PDB file of C-alpha atoms in Angstrom:
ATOM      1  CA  UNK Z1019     100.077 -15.433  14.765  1.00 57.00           C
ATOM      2  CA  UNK Z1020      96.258 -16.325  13.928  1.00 65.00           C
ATOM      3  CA  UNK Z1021      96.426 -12.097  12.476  1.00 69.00           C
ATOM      4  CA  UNK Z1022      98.194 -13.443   9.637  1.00 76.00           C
ATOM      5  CA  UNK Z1023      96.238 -16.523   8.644  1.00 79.00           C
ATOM      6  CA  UNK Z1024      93.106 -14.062   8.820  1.00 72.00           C
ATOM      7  CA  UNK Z1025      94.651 -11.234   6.483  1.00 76.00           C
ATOM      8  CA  UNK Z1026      96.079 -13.673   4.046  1.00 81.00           C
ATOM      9  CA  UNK Z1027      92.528 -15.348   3.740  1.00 79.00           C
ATOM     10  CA  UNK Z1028      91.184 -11.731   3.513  1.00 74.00           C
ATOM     11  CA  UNK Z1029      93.401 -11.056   0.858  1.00 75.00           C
ATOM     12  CA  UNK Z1030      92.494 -14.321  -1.239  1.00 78.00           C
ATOM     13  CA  UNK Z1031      88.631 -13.969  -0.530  1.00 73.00           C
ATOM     14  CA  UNK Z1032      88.412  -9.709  -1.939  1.00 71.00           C
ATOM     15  CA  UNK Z1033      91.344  -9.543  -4.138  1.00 72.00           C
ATOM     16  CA  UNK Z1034      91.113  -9.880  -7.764  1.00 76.00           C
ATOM     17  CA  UNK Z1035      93.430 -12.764  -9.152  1.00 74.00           C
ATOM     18  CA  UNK Z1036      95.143 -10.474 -11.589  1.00 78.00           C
ATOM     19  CA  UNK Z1037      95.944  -7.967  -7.710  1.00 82.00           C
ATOM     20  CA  UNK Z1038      99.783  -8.096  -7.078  1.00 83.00           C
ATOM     21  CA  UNK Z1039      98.610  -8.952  -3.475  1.00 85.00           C
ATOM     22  CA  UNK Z1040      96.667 -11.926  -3.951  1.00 87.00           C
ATOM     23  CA  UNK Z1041      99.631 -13.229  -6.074  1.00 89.00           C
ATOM     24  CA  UNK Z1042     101.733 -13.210  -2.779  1.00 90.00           C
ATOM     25  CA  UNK Z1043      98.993 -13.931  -0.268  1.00 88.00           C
ATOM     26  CA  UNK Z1044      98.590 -17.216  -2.533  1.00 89.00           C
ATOM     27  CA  UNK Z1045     101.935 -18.203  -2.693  1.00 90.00           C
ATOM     28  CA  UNK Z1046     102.523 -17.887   1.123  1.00 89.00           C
ATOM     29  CA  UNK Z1047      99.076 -20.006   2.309  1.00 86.00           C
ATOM     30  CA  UNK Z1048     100.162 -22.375   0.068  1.00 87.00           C
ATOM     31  CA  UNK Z1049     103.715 -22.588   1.111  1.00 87.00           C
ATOM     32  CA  UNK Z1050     103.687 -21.477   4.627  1.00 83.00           C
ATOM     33  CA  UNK Z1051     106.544 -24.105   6.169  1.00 82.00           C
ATOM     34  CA  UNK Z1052     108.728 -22.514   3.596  1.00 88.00           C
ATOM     35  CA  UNK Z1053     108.795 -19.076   4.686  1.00 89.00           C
ATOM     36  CA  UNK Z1054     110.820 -18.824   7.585  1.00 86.00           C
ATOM     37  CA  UNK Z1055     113.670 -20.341   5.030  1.00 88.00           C
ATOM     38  CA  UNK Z1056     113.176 -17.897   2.985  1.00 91.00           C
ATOM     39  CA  UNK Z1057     115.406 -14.836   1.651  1.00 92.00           C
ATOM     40  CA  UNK Z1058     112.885 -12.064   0.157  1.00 94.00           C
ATOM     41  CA  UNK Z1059     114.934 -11.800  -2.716  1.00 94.00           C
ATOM     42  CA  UNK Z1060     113.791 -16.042  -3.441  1.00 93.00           C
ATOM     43  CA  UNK Z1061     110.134 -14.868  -2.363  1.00 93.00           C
ATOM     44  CA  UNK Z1062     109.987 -11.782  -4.777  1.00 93.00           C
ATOM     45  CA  UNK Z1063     111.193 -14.400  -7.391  1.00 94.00           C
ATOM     46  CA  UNK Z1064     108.495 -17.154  -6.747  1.00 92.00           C
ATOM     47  CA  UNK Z1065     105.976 -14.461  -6.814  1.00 91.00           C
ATOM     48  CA  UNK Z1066     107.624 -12.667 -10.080  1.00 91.00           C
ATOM     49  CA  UNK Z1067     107.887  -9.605  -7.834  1.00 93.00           C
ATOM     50  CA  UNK Z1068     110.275  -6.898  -6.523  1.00 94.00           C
ATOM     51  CA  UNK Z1069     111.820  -7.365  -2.487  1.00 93.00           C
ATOM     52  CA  UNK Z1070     110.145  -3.817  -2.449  1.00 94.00           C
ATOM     53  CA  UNK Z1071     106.891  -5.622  -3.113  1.00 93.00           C
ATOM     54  CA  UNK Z1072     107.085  -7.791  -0.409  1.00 93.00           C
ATOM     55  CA  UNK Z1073     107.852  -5.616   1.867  1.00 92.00           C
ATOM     56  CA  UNK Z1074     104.801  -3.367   1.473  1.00 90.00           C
ATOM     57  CA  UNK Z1075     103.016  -6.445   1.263  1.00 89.00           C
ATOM     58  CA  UNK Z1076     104.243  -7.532   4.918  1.00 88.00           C
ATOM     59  CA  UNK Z1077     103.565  -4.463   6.317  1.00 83.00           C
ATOM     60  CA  UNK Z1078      99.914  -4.330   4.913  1.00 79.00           C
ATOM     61  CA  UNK Z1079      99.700  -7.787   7.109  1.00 79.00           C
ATOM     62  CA  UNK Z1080     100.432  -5.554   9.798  1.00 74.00           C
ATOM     63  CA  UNK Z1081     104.672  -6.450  10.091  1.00 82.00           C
ATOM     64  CA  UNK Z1082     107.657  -4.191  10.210  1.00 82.00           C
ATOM     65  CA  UNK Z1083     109.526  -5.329   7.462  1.00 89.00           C
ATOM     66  CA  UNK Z1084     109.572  -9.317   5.881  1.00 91.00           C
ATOM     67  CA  UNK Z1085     112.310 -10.333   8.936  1.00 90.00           C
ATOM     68  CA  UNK Z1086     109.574  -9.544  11.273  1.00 87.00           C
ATOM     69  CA  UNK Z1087     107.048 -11.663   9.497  1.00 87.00           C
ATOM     70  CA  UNK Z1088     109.756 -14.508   9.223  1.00 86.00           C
ATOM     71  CA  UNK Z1089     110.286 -14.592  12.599  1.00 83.00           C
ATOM     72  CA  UNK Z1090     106.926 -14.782  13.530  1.00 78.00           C
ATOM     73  CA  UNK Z1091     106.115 -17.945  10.947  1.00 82.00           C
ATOM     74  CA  UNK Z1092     109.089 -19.490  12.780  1.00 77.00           C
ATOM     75  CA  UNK Z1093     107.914 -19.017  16.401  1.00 74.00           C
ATOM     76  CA  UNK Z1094     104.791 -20.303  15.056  1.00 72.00           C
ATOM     77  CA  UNK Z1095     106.772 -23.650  13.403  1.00 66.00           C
ATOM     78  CA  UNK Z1096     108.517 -24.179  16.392  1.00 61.00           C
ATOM     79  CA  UNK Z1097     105.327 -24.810  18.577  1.00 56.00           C
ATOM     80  CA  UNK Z1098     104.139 -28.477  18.833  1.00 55.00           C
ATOM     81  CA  UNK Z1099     101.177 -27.016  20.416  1.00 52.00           C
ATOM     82  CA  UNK Z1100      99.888 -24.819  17.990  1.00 55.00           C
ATOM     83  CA  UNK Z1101      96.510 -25.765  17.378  1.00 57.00           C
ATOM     84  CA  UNK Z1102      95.775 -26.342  21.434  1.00 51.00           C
ATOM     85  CA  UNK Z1103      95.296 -22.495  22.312  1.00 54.00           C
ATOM     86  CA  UNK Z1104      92.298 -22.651  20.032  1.00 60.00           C
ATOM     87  CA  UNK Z1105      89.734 -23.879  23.476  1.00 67.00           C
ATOM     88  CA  UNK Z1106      91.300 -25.025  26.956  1.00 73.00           C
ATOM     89  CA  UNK Z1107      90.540 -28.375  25.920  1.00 80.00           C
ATOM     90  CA  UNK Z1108      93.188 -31.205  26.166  1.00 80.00           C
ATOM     91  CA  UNK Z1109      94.209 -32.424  23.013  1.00 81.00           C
ATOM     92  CA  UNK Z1110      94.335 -35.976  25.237  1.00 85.00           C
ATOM     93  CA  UNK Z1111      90.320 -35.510  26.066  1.00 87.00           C
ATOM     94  CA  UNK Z1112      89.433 -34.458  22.486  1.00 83.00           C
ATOM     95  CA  UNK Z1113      91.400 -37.271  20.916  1.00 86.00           C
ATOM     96  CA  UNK Z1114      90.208 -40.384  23.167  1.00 90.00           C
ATOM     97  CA  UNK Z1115      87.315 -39.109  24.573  1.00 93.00           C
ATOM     98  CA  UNK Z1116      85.563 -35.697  21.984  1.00 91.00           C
ATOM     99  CA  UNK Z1117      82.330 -36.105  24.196  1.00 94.00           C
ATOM    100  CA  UNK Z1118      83.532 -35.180  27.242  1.00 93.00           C
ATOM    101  CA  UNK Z1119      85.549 -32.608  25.576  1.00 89.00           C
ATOM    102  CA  UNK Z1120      82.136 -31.175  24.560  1.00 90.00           C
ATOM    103  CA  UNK Z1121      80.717 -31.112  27.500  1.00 92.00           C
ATOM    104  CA  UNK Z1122      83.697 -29.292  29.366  1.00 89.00           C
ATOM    105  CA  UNK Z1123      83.532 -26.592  26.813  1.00 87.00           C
ATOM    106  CA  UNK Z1124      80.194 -26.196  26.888  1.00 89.00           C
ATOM    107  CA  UNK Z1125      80.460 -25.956  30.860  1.00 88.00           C
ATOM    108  CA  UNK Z1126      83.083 -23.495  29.850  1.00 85.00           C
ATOM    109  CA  UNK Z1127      81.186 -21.356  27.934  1.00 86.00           C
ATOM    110  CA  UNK Z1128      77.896 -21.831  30.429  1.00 88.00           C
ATOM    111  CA  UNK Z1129      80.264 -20.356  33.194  1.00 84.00           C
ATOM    112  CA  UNK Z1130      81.518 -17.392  31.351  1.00 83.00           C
ATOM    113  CA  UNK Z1131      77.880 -16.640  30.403  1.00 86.00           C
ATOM    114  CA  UNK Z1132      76.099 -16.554  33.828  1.00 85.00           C
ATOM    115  CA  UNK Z1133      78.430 -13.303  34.397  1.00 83.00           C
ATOM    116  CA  UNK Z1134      76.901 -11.384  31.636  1.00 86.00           C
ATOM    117  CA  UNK Z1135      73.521 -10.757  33.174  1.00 86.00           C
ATOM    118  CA  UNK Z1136      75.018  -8.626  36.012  1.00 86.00           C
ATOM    119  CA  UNK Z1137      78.108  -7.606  34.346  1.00 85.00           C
ATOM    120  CA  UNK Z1138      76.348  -6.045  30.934  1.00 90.00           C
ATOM    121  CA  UNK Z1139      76.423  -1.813  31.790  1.00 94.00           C
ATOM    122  CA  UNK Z1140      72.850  -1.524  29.781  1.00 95.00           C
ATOM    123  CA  UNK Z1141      73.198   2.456  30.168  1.00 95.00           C
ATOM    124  CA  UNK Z1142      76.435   2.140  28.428  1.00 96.00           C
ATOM    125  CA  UNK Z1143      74.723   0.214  25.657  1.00 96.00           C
ATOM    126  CA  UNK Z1144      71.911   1.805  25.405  1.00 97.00           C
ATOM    127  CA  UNK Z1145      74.220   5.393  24.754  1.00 97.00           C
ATOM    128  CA  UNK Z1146      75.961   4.005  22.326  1.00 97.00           C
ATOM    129  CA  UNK Z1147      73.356   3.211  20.261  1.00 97.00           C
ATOM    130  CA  UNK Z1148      72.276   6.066  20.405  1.00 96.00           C
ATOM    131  CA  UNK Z1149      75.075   7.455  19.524  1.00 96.00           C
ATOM    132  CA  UNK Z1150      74.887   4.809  16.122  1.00 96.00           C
ATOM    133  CA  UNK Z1151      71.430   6.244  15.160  1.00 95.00           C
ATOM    134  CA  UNK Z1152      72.420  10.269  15.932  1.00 94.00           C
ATOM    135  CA  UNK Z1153      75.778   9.577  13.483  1.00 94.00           C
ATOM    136  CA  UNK Z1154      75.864   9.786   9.800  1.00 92.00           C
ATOM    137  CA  UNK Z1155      79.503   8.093  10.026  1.00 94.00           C
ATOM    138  CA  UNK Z1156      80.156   5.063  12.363  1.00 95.00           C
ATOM    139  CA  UNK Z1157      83.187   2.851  11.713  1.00 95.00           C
ATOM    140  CA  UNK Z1158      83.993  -0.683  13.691  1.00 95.00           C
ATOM    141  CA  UNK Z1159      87.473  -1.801  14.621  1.00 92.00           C
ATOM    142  CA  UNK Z1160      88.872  -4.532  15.555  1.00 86.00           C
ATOM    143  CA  UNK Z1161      90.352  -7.623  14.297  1.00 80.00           C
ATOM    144  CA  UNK Z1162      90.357 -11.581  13.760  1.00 78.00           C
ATOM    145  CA  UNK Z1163      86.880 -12.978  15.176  1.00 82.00           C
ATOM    146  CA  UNK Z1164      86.375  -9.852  17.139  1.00 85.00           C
ATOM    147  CA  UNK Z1165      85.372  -7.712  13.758  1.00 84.00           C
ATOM    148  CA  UNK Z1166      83.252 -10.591  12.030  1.00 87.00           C
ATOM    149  CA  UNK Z1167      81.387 -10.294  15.251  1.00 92.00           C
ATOM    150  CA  UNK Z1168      81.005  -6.346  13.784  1.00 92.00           C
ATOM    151  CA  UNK Z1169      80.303  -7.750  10.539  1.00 90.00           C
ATOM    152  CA  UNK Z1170      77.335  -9.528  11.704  1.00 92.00           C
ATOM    153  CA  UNK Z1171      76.409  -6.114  13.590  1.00 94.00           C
ATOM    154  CA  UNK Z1172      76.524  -4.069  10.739  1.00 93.00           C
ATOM    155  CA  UNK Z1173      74.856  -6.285   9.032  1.00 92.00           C
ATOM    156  CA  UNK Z1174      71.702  -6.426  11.511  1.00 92.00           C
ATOM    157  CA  UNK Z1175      71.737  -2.495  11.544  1.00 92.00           C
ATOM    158  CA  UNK Z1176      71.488  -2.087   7.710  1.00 91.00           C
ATOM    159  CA  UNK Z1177      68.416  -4.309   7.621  1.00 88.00           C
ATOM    160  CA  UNK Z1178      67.136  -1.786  10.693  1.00 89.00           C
ATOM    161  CA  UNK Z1179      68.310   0.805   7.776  1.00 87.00           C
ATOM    162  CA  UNK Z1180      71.011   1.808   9.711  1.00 91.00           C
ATOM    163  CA  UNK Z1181      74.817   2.039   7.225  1.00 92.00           C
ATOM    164  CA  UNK Z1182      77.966   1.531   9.244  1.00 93.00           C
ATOM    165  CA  UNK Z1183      81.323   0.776   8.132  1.00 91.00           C
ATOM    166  CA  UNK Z1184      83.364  -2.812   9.285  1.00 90.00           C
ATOM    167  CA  UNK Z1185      85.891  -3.742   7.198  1.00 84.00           C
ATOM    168  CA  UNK Z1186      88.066  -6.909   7.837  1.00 79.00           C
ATOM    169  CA  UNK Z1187      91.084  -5.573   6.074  1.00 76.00           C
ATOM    170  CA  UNK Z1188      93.517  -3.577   8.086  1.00 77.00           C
ATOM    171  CA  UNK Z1189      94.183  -1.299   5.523  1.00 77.00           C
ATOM    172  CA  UNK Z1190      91.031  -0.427   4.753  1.00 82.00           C
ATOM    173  CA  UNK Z1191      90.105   0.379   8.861  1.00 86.00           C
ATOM    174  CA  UNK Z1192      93.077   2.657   8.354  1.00 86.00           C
ATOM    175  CA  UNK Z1193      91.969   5.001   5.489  1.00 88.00           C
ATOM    176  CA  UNK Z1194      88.492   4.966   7.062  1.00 91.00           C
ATOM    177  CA  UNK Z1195      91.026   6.330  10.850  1.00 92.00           C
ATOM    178  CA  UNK Z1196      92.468   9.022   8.591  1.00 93.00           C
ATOM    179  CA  UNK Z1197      89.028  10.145   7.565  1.00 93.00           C
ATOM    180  CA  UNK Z1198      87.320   9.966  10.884  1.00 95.00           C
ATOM    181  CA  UNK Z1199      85.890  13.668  11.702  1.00 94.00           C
ATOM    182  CA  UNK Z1200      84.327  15.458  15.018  1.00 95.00           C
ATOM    183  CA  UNK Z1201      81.039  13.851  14.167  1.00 95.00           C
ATOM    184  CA  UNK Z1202      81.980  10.453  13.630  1.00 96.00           C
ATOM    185  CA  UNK Z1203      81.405   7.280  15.893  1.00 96.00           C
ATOM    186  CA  UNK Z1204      84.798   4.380  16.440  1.00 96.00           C
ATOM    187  CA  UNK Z1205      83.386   1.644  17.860  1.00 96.00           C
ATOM    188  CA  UNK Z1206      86.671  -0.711  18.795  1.00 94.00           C
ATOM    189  CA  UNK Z1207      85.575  -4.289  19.296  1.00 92.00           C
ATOM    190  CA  UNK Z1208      88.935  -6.140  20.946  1.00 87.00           C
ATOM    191  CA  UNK Z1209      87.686  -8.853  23.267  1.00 84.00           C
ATOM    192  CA  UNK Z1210      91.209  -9.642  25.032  1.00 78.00           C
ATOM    193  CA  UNK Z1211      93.035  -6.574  23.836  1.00 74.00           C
ATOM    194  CA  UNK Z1212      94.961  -7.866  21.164  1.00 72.00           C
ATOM    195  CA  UNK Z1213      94.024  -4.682  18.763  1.00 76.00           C
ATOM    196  CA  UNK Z1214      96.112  -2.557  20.327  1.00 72.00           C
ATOM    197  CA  UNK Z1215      99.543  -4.454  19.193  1.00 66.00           C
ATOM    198  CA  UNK Z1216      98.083  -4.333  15.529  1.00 64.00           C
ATOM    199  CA  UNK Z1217      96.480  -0.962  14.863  1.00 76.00           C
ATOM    200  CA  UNK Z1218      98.726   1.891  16.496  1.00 79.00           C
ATOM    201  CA  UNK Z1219      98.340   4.131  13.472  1.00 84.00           C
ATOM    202  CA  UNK Z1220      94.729   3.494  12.959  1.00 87.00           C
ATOM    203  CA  UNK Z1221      94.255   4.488  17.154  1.00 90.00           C
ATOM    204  CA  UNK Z1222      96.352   7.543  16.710  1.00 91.00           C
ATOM    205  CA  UNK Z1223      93.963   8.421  13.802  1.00 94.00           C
ATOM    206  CA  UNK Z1224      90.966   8.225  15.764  1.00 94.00           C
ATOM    207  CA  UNK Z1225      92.575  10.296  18.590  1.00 93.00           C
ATOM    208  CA  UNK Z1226      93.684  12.804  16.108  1.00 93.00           C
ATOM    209  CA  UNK Z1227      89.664  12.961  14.753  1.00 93.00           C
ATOM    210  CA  UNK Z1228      88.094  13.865  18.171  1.00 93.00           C
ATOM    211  CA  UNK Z1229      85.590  11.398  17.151  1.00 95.00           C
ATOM    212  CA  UNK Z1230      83.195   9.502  19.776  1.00 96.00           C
ATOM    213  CA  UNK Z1231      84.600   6.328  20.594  1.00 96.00           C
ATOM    214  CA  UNK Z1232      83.143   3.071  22.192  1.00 96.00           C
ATOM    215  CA  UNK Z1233      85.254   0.616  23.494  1.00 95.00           C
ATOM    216  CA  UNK Z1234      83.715  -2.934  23.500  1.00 94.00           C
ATOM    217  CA  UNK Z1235      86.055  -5.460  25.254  1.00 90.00           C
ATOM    218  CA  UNK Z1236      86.382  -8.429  27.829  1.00 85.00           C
ATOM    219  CA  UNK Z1237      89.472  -6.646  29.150  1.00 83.00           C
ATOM    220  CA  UNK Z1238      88.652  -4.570  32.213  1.00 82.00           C
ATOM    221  CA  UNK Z1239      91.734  -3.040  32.703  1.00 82.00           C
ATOM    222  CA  UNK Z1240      92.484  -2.622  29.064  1.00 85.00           C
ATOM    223  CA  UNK Z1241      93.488   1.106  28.477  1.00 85.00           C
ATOM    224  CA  UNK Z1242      94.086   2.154  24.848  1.00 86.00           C
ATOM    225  CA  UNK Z1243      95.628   5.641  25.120  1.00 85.00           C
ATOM    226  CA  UNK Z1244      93.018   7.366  23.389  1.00 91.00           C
ATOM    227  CA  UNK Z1245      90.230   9.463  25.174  1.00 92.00           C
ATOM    228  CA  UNK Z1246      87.226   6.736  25.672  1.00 93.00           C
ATOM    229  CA  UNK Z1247      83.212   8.008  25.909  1.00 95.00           C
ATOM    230  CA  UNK Z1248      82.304   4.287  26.119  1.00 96.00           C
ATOM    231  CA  UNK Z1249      82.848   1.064  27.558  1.00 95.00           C
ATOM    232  CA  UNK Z1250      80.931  -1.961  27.253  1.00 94.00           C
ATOM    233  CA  UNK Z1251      82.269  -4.968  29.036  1.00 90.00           C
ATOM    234  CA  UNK Z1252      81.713  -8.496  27.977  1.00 87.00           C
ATOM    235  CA  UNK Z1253      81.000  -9.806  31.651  1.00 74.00           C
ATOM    236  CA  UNK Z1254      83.700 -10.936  33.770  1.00 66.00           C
ATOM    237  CA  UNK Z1255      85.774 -13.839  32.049  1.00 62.00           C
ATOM    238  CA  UNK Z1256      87.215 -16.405  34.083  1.00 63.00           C
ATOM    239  CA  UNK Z1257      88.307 -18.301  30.501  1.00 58.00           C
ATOM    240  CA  UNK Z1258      89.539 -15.689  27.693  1.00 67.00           C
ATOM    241  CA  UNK Z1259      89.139 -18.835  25.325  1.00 72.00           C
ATOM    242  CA  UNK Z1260      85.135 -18.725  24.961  1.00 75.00           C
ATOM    243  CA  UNK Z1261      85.050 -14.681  25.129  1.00 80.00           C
ATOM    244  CA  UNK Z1262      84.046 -15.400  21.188  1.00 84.00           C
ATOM    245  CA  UNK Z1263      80.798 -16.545  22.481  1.00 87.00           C
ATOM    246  CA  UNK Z1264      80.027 -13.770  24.892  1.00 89.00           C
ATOM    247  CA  UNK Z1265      80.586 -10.969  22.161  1.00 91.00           C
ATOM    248  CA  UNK Z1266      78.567 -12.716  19.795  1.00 92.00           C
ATOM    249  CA  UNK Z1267      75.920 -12.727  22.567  1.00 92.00           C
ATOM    250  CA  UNK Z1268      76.035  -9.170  23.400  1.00 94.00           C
ATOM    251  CA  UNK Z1269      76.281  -8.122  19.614  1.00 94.00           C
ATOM    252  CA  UNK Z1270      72.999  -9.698  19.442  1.00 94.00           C
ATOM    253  CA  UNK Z1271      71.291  -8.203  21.906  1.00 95.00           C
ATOM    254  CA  UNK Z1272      72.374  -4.953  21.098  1.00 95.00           C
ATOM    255  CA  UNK Z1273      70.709  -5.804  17.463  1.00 95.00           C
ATOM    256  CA  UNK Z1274      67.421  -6.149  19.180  1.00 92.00           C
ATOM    257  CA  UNK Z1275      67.696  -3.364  21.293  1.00 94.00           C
ATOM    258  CA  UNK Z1276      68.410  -1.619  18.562  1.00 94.00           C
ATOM    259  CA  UNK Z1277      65.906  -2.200  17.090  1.00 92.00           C
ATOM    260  CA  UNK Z1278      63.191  -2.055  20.154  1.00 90.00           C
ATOM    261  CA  UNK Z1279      64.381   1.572  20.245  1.00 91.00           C
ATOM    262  CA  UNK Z1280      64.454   3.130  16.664  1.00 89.00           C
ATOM    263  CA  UNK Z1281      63.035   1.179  13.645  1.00 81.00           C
ATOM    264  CA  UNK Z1282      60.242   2.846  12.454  1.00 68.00           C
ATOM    265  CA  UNK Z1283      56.919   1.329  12.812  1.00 63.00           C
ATOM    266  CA  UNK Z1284      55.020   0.307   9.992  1.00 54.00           C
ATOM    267  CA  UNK Z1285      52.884   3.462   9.728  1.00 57.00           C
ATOM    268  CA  UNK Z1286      56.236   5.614   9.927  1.00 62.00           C
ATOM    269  CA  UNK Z1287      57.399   3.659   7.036  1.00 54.00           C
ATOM    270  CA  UNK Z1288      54.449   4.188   4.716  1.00 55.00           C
ATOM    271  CA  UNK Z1289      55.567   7.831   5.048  1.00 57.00           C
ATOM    272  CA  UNK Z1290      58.677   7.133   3.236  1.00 54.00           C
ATOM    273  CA  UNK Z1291      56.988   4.627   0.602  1.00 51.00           C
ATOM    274  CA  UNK Z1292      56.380   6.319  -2.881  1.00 49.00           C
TER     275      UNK Z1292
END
């Protein structure tokens, strides 16, 4: 359910005001409780839209069809326990008592971490950077907090002058599936899996390409169909909850090893400098 709070912010934070999209993304984060009432014909109308609209729109957000979606936003009503899948922290401890909930999370987290060390395949990493530099055309997948984490990656390599691809919006990680070749690098970044149930066309895309593909998750047995040259494993999680924290981890060292390995040197650089 946390997919569609992500791709409606996505939509509100690129989207131009004047985009058909953002009209409906901004009508349904600002009147969530009322969609699982909702005919599409009374949506369409609130957003001065066709049904037809909205339901390309819902399956851009990654749905079947607008009774898919609806269903969903009712499941998600229906729990009084929404918000406590966020950490395995009590909502009791964090209301009476938010220092001790700090300190078990933090325990939490400490736990998880001590399994990295001995867990992280560095041969695995170290190939699929290399595989990074050797490409003209890498491309990150994933979704939710598992592709800001590929964001923030992509972000370290183009200051190391290295351009990747990592786009938040489904949509756009499927056009850049369809135009995967032989010689490209998909690096899938799902730390519990949950890509899989989202982004069957985009996987069957990168199949169909033959490209190299790394598979970065916390999910051992995780197996996504498609022919894998990579897998880098995010330790061995006891708590699925603070695999966030791992990733970010790893995604950081893999920055500086990227680093250690191929930017230039200063002298190399003044080569390039006109």
């Amino acid at each position: 359910m946390k997919n569609l709070f992500y791709r409606l912010i996505i939509f509100l934070d690129t989207a131009t005001e004047n985009d058909t999209n953002y009209n409906i993304a901004w009508f349904m984060a600002n009147n969530f409780y009322r969609i699982s009432n909702m005919r599409i014909s009374e949506l369409a109308a609130e957003c001065f839209v066709s049904p037809a609209t909205i339901s390309r729109f819902c399956r851009a957000l990654g749905y079947e069809n607008f009774a898919h979606l609806k269903q969903e936003c009712y499941t998600f009503h229906s729990d009084d326990k929404k918000f406590n899948n966020l950490i395995n922290i009590s909502l009791e401890t964090m209301k009476d008592n938010p220092k001790q909930a700090t300190d078990e999370y933090v325990e939490q987290v400490i736990s998880n971490m001590k399994t990295l060390s001995s867990a992280l395949d560095w041969g695995e990493v170290d190939a699929t950077l290399k595989l990074i530099h050797d490409s003209q055309s890498v491309v990150f997948f994933g979704t939710q907090f598992s592709q800001s984490a590929a964001m923030h990656f992509q972000t370290d390599l183009l200051m190391l002058e290295k351009f990747t691809m990592a786009y938040m919006d489904s949509s756009r990680q499927l056009e850049c599936a369809k135009e995967l070749t032989k010689e490209s690098v998909a690096i899938i970044i799902t730390v519990n899996g949950l890509f899989t149930g989202s982004a069957f066309k985009a996987l069957q895309y990168i199949k169909k390409s033959g490209c190299k593909v790394v598979l970065i998750t916390a999910n051992a047995q995780l197996d996504l169909n498609i022919p894998i040259d990579h897998r880098i494993l995010l330790g061995s999680l006891h708590n699925k909850k603070t695999g966030k924290h791992i990733l970010l981890t790893v995604v950081e060292l893999m920055s500086l090893r990227y680093y250690c390995l191929y930017y230039p040197s200063i002298q190399e650089l003044k080569g390039h400098i006109l």
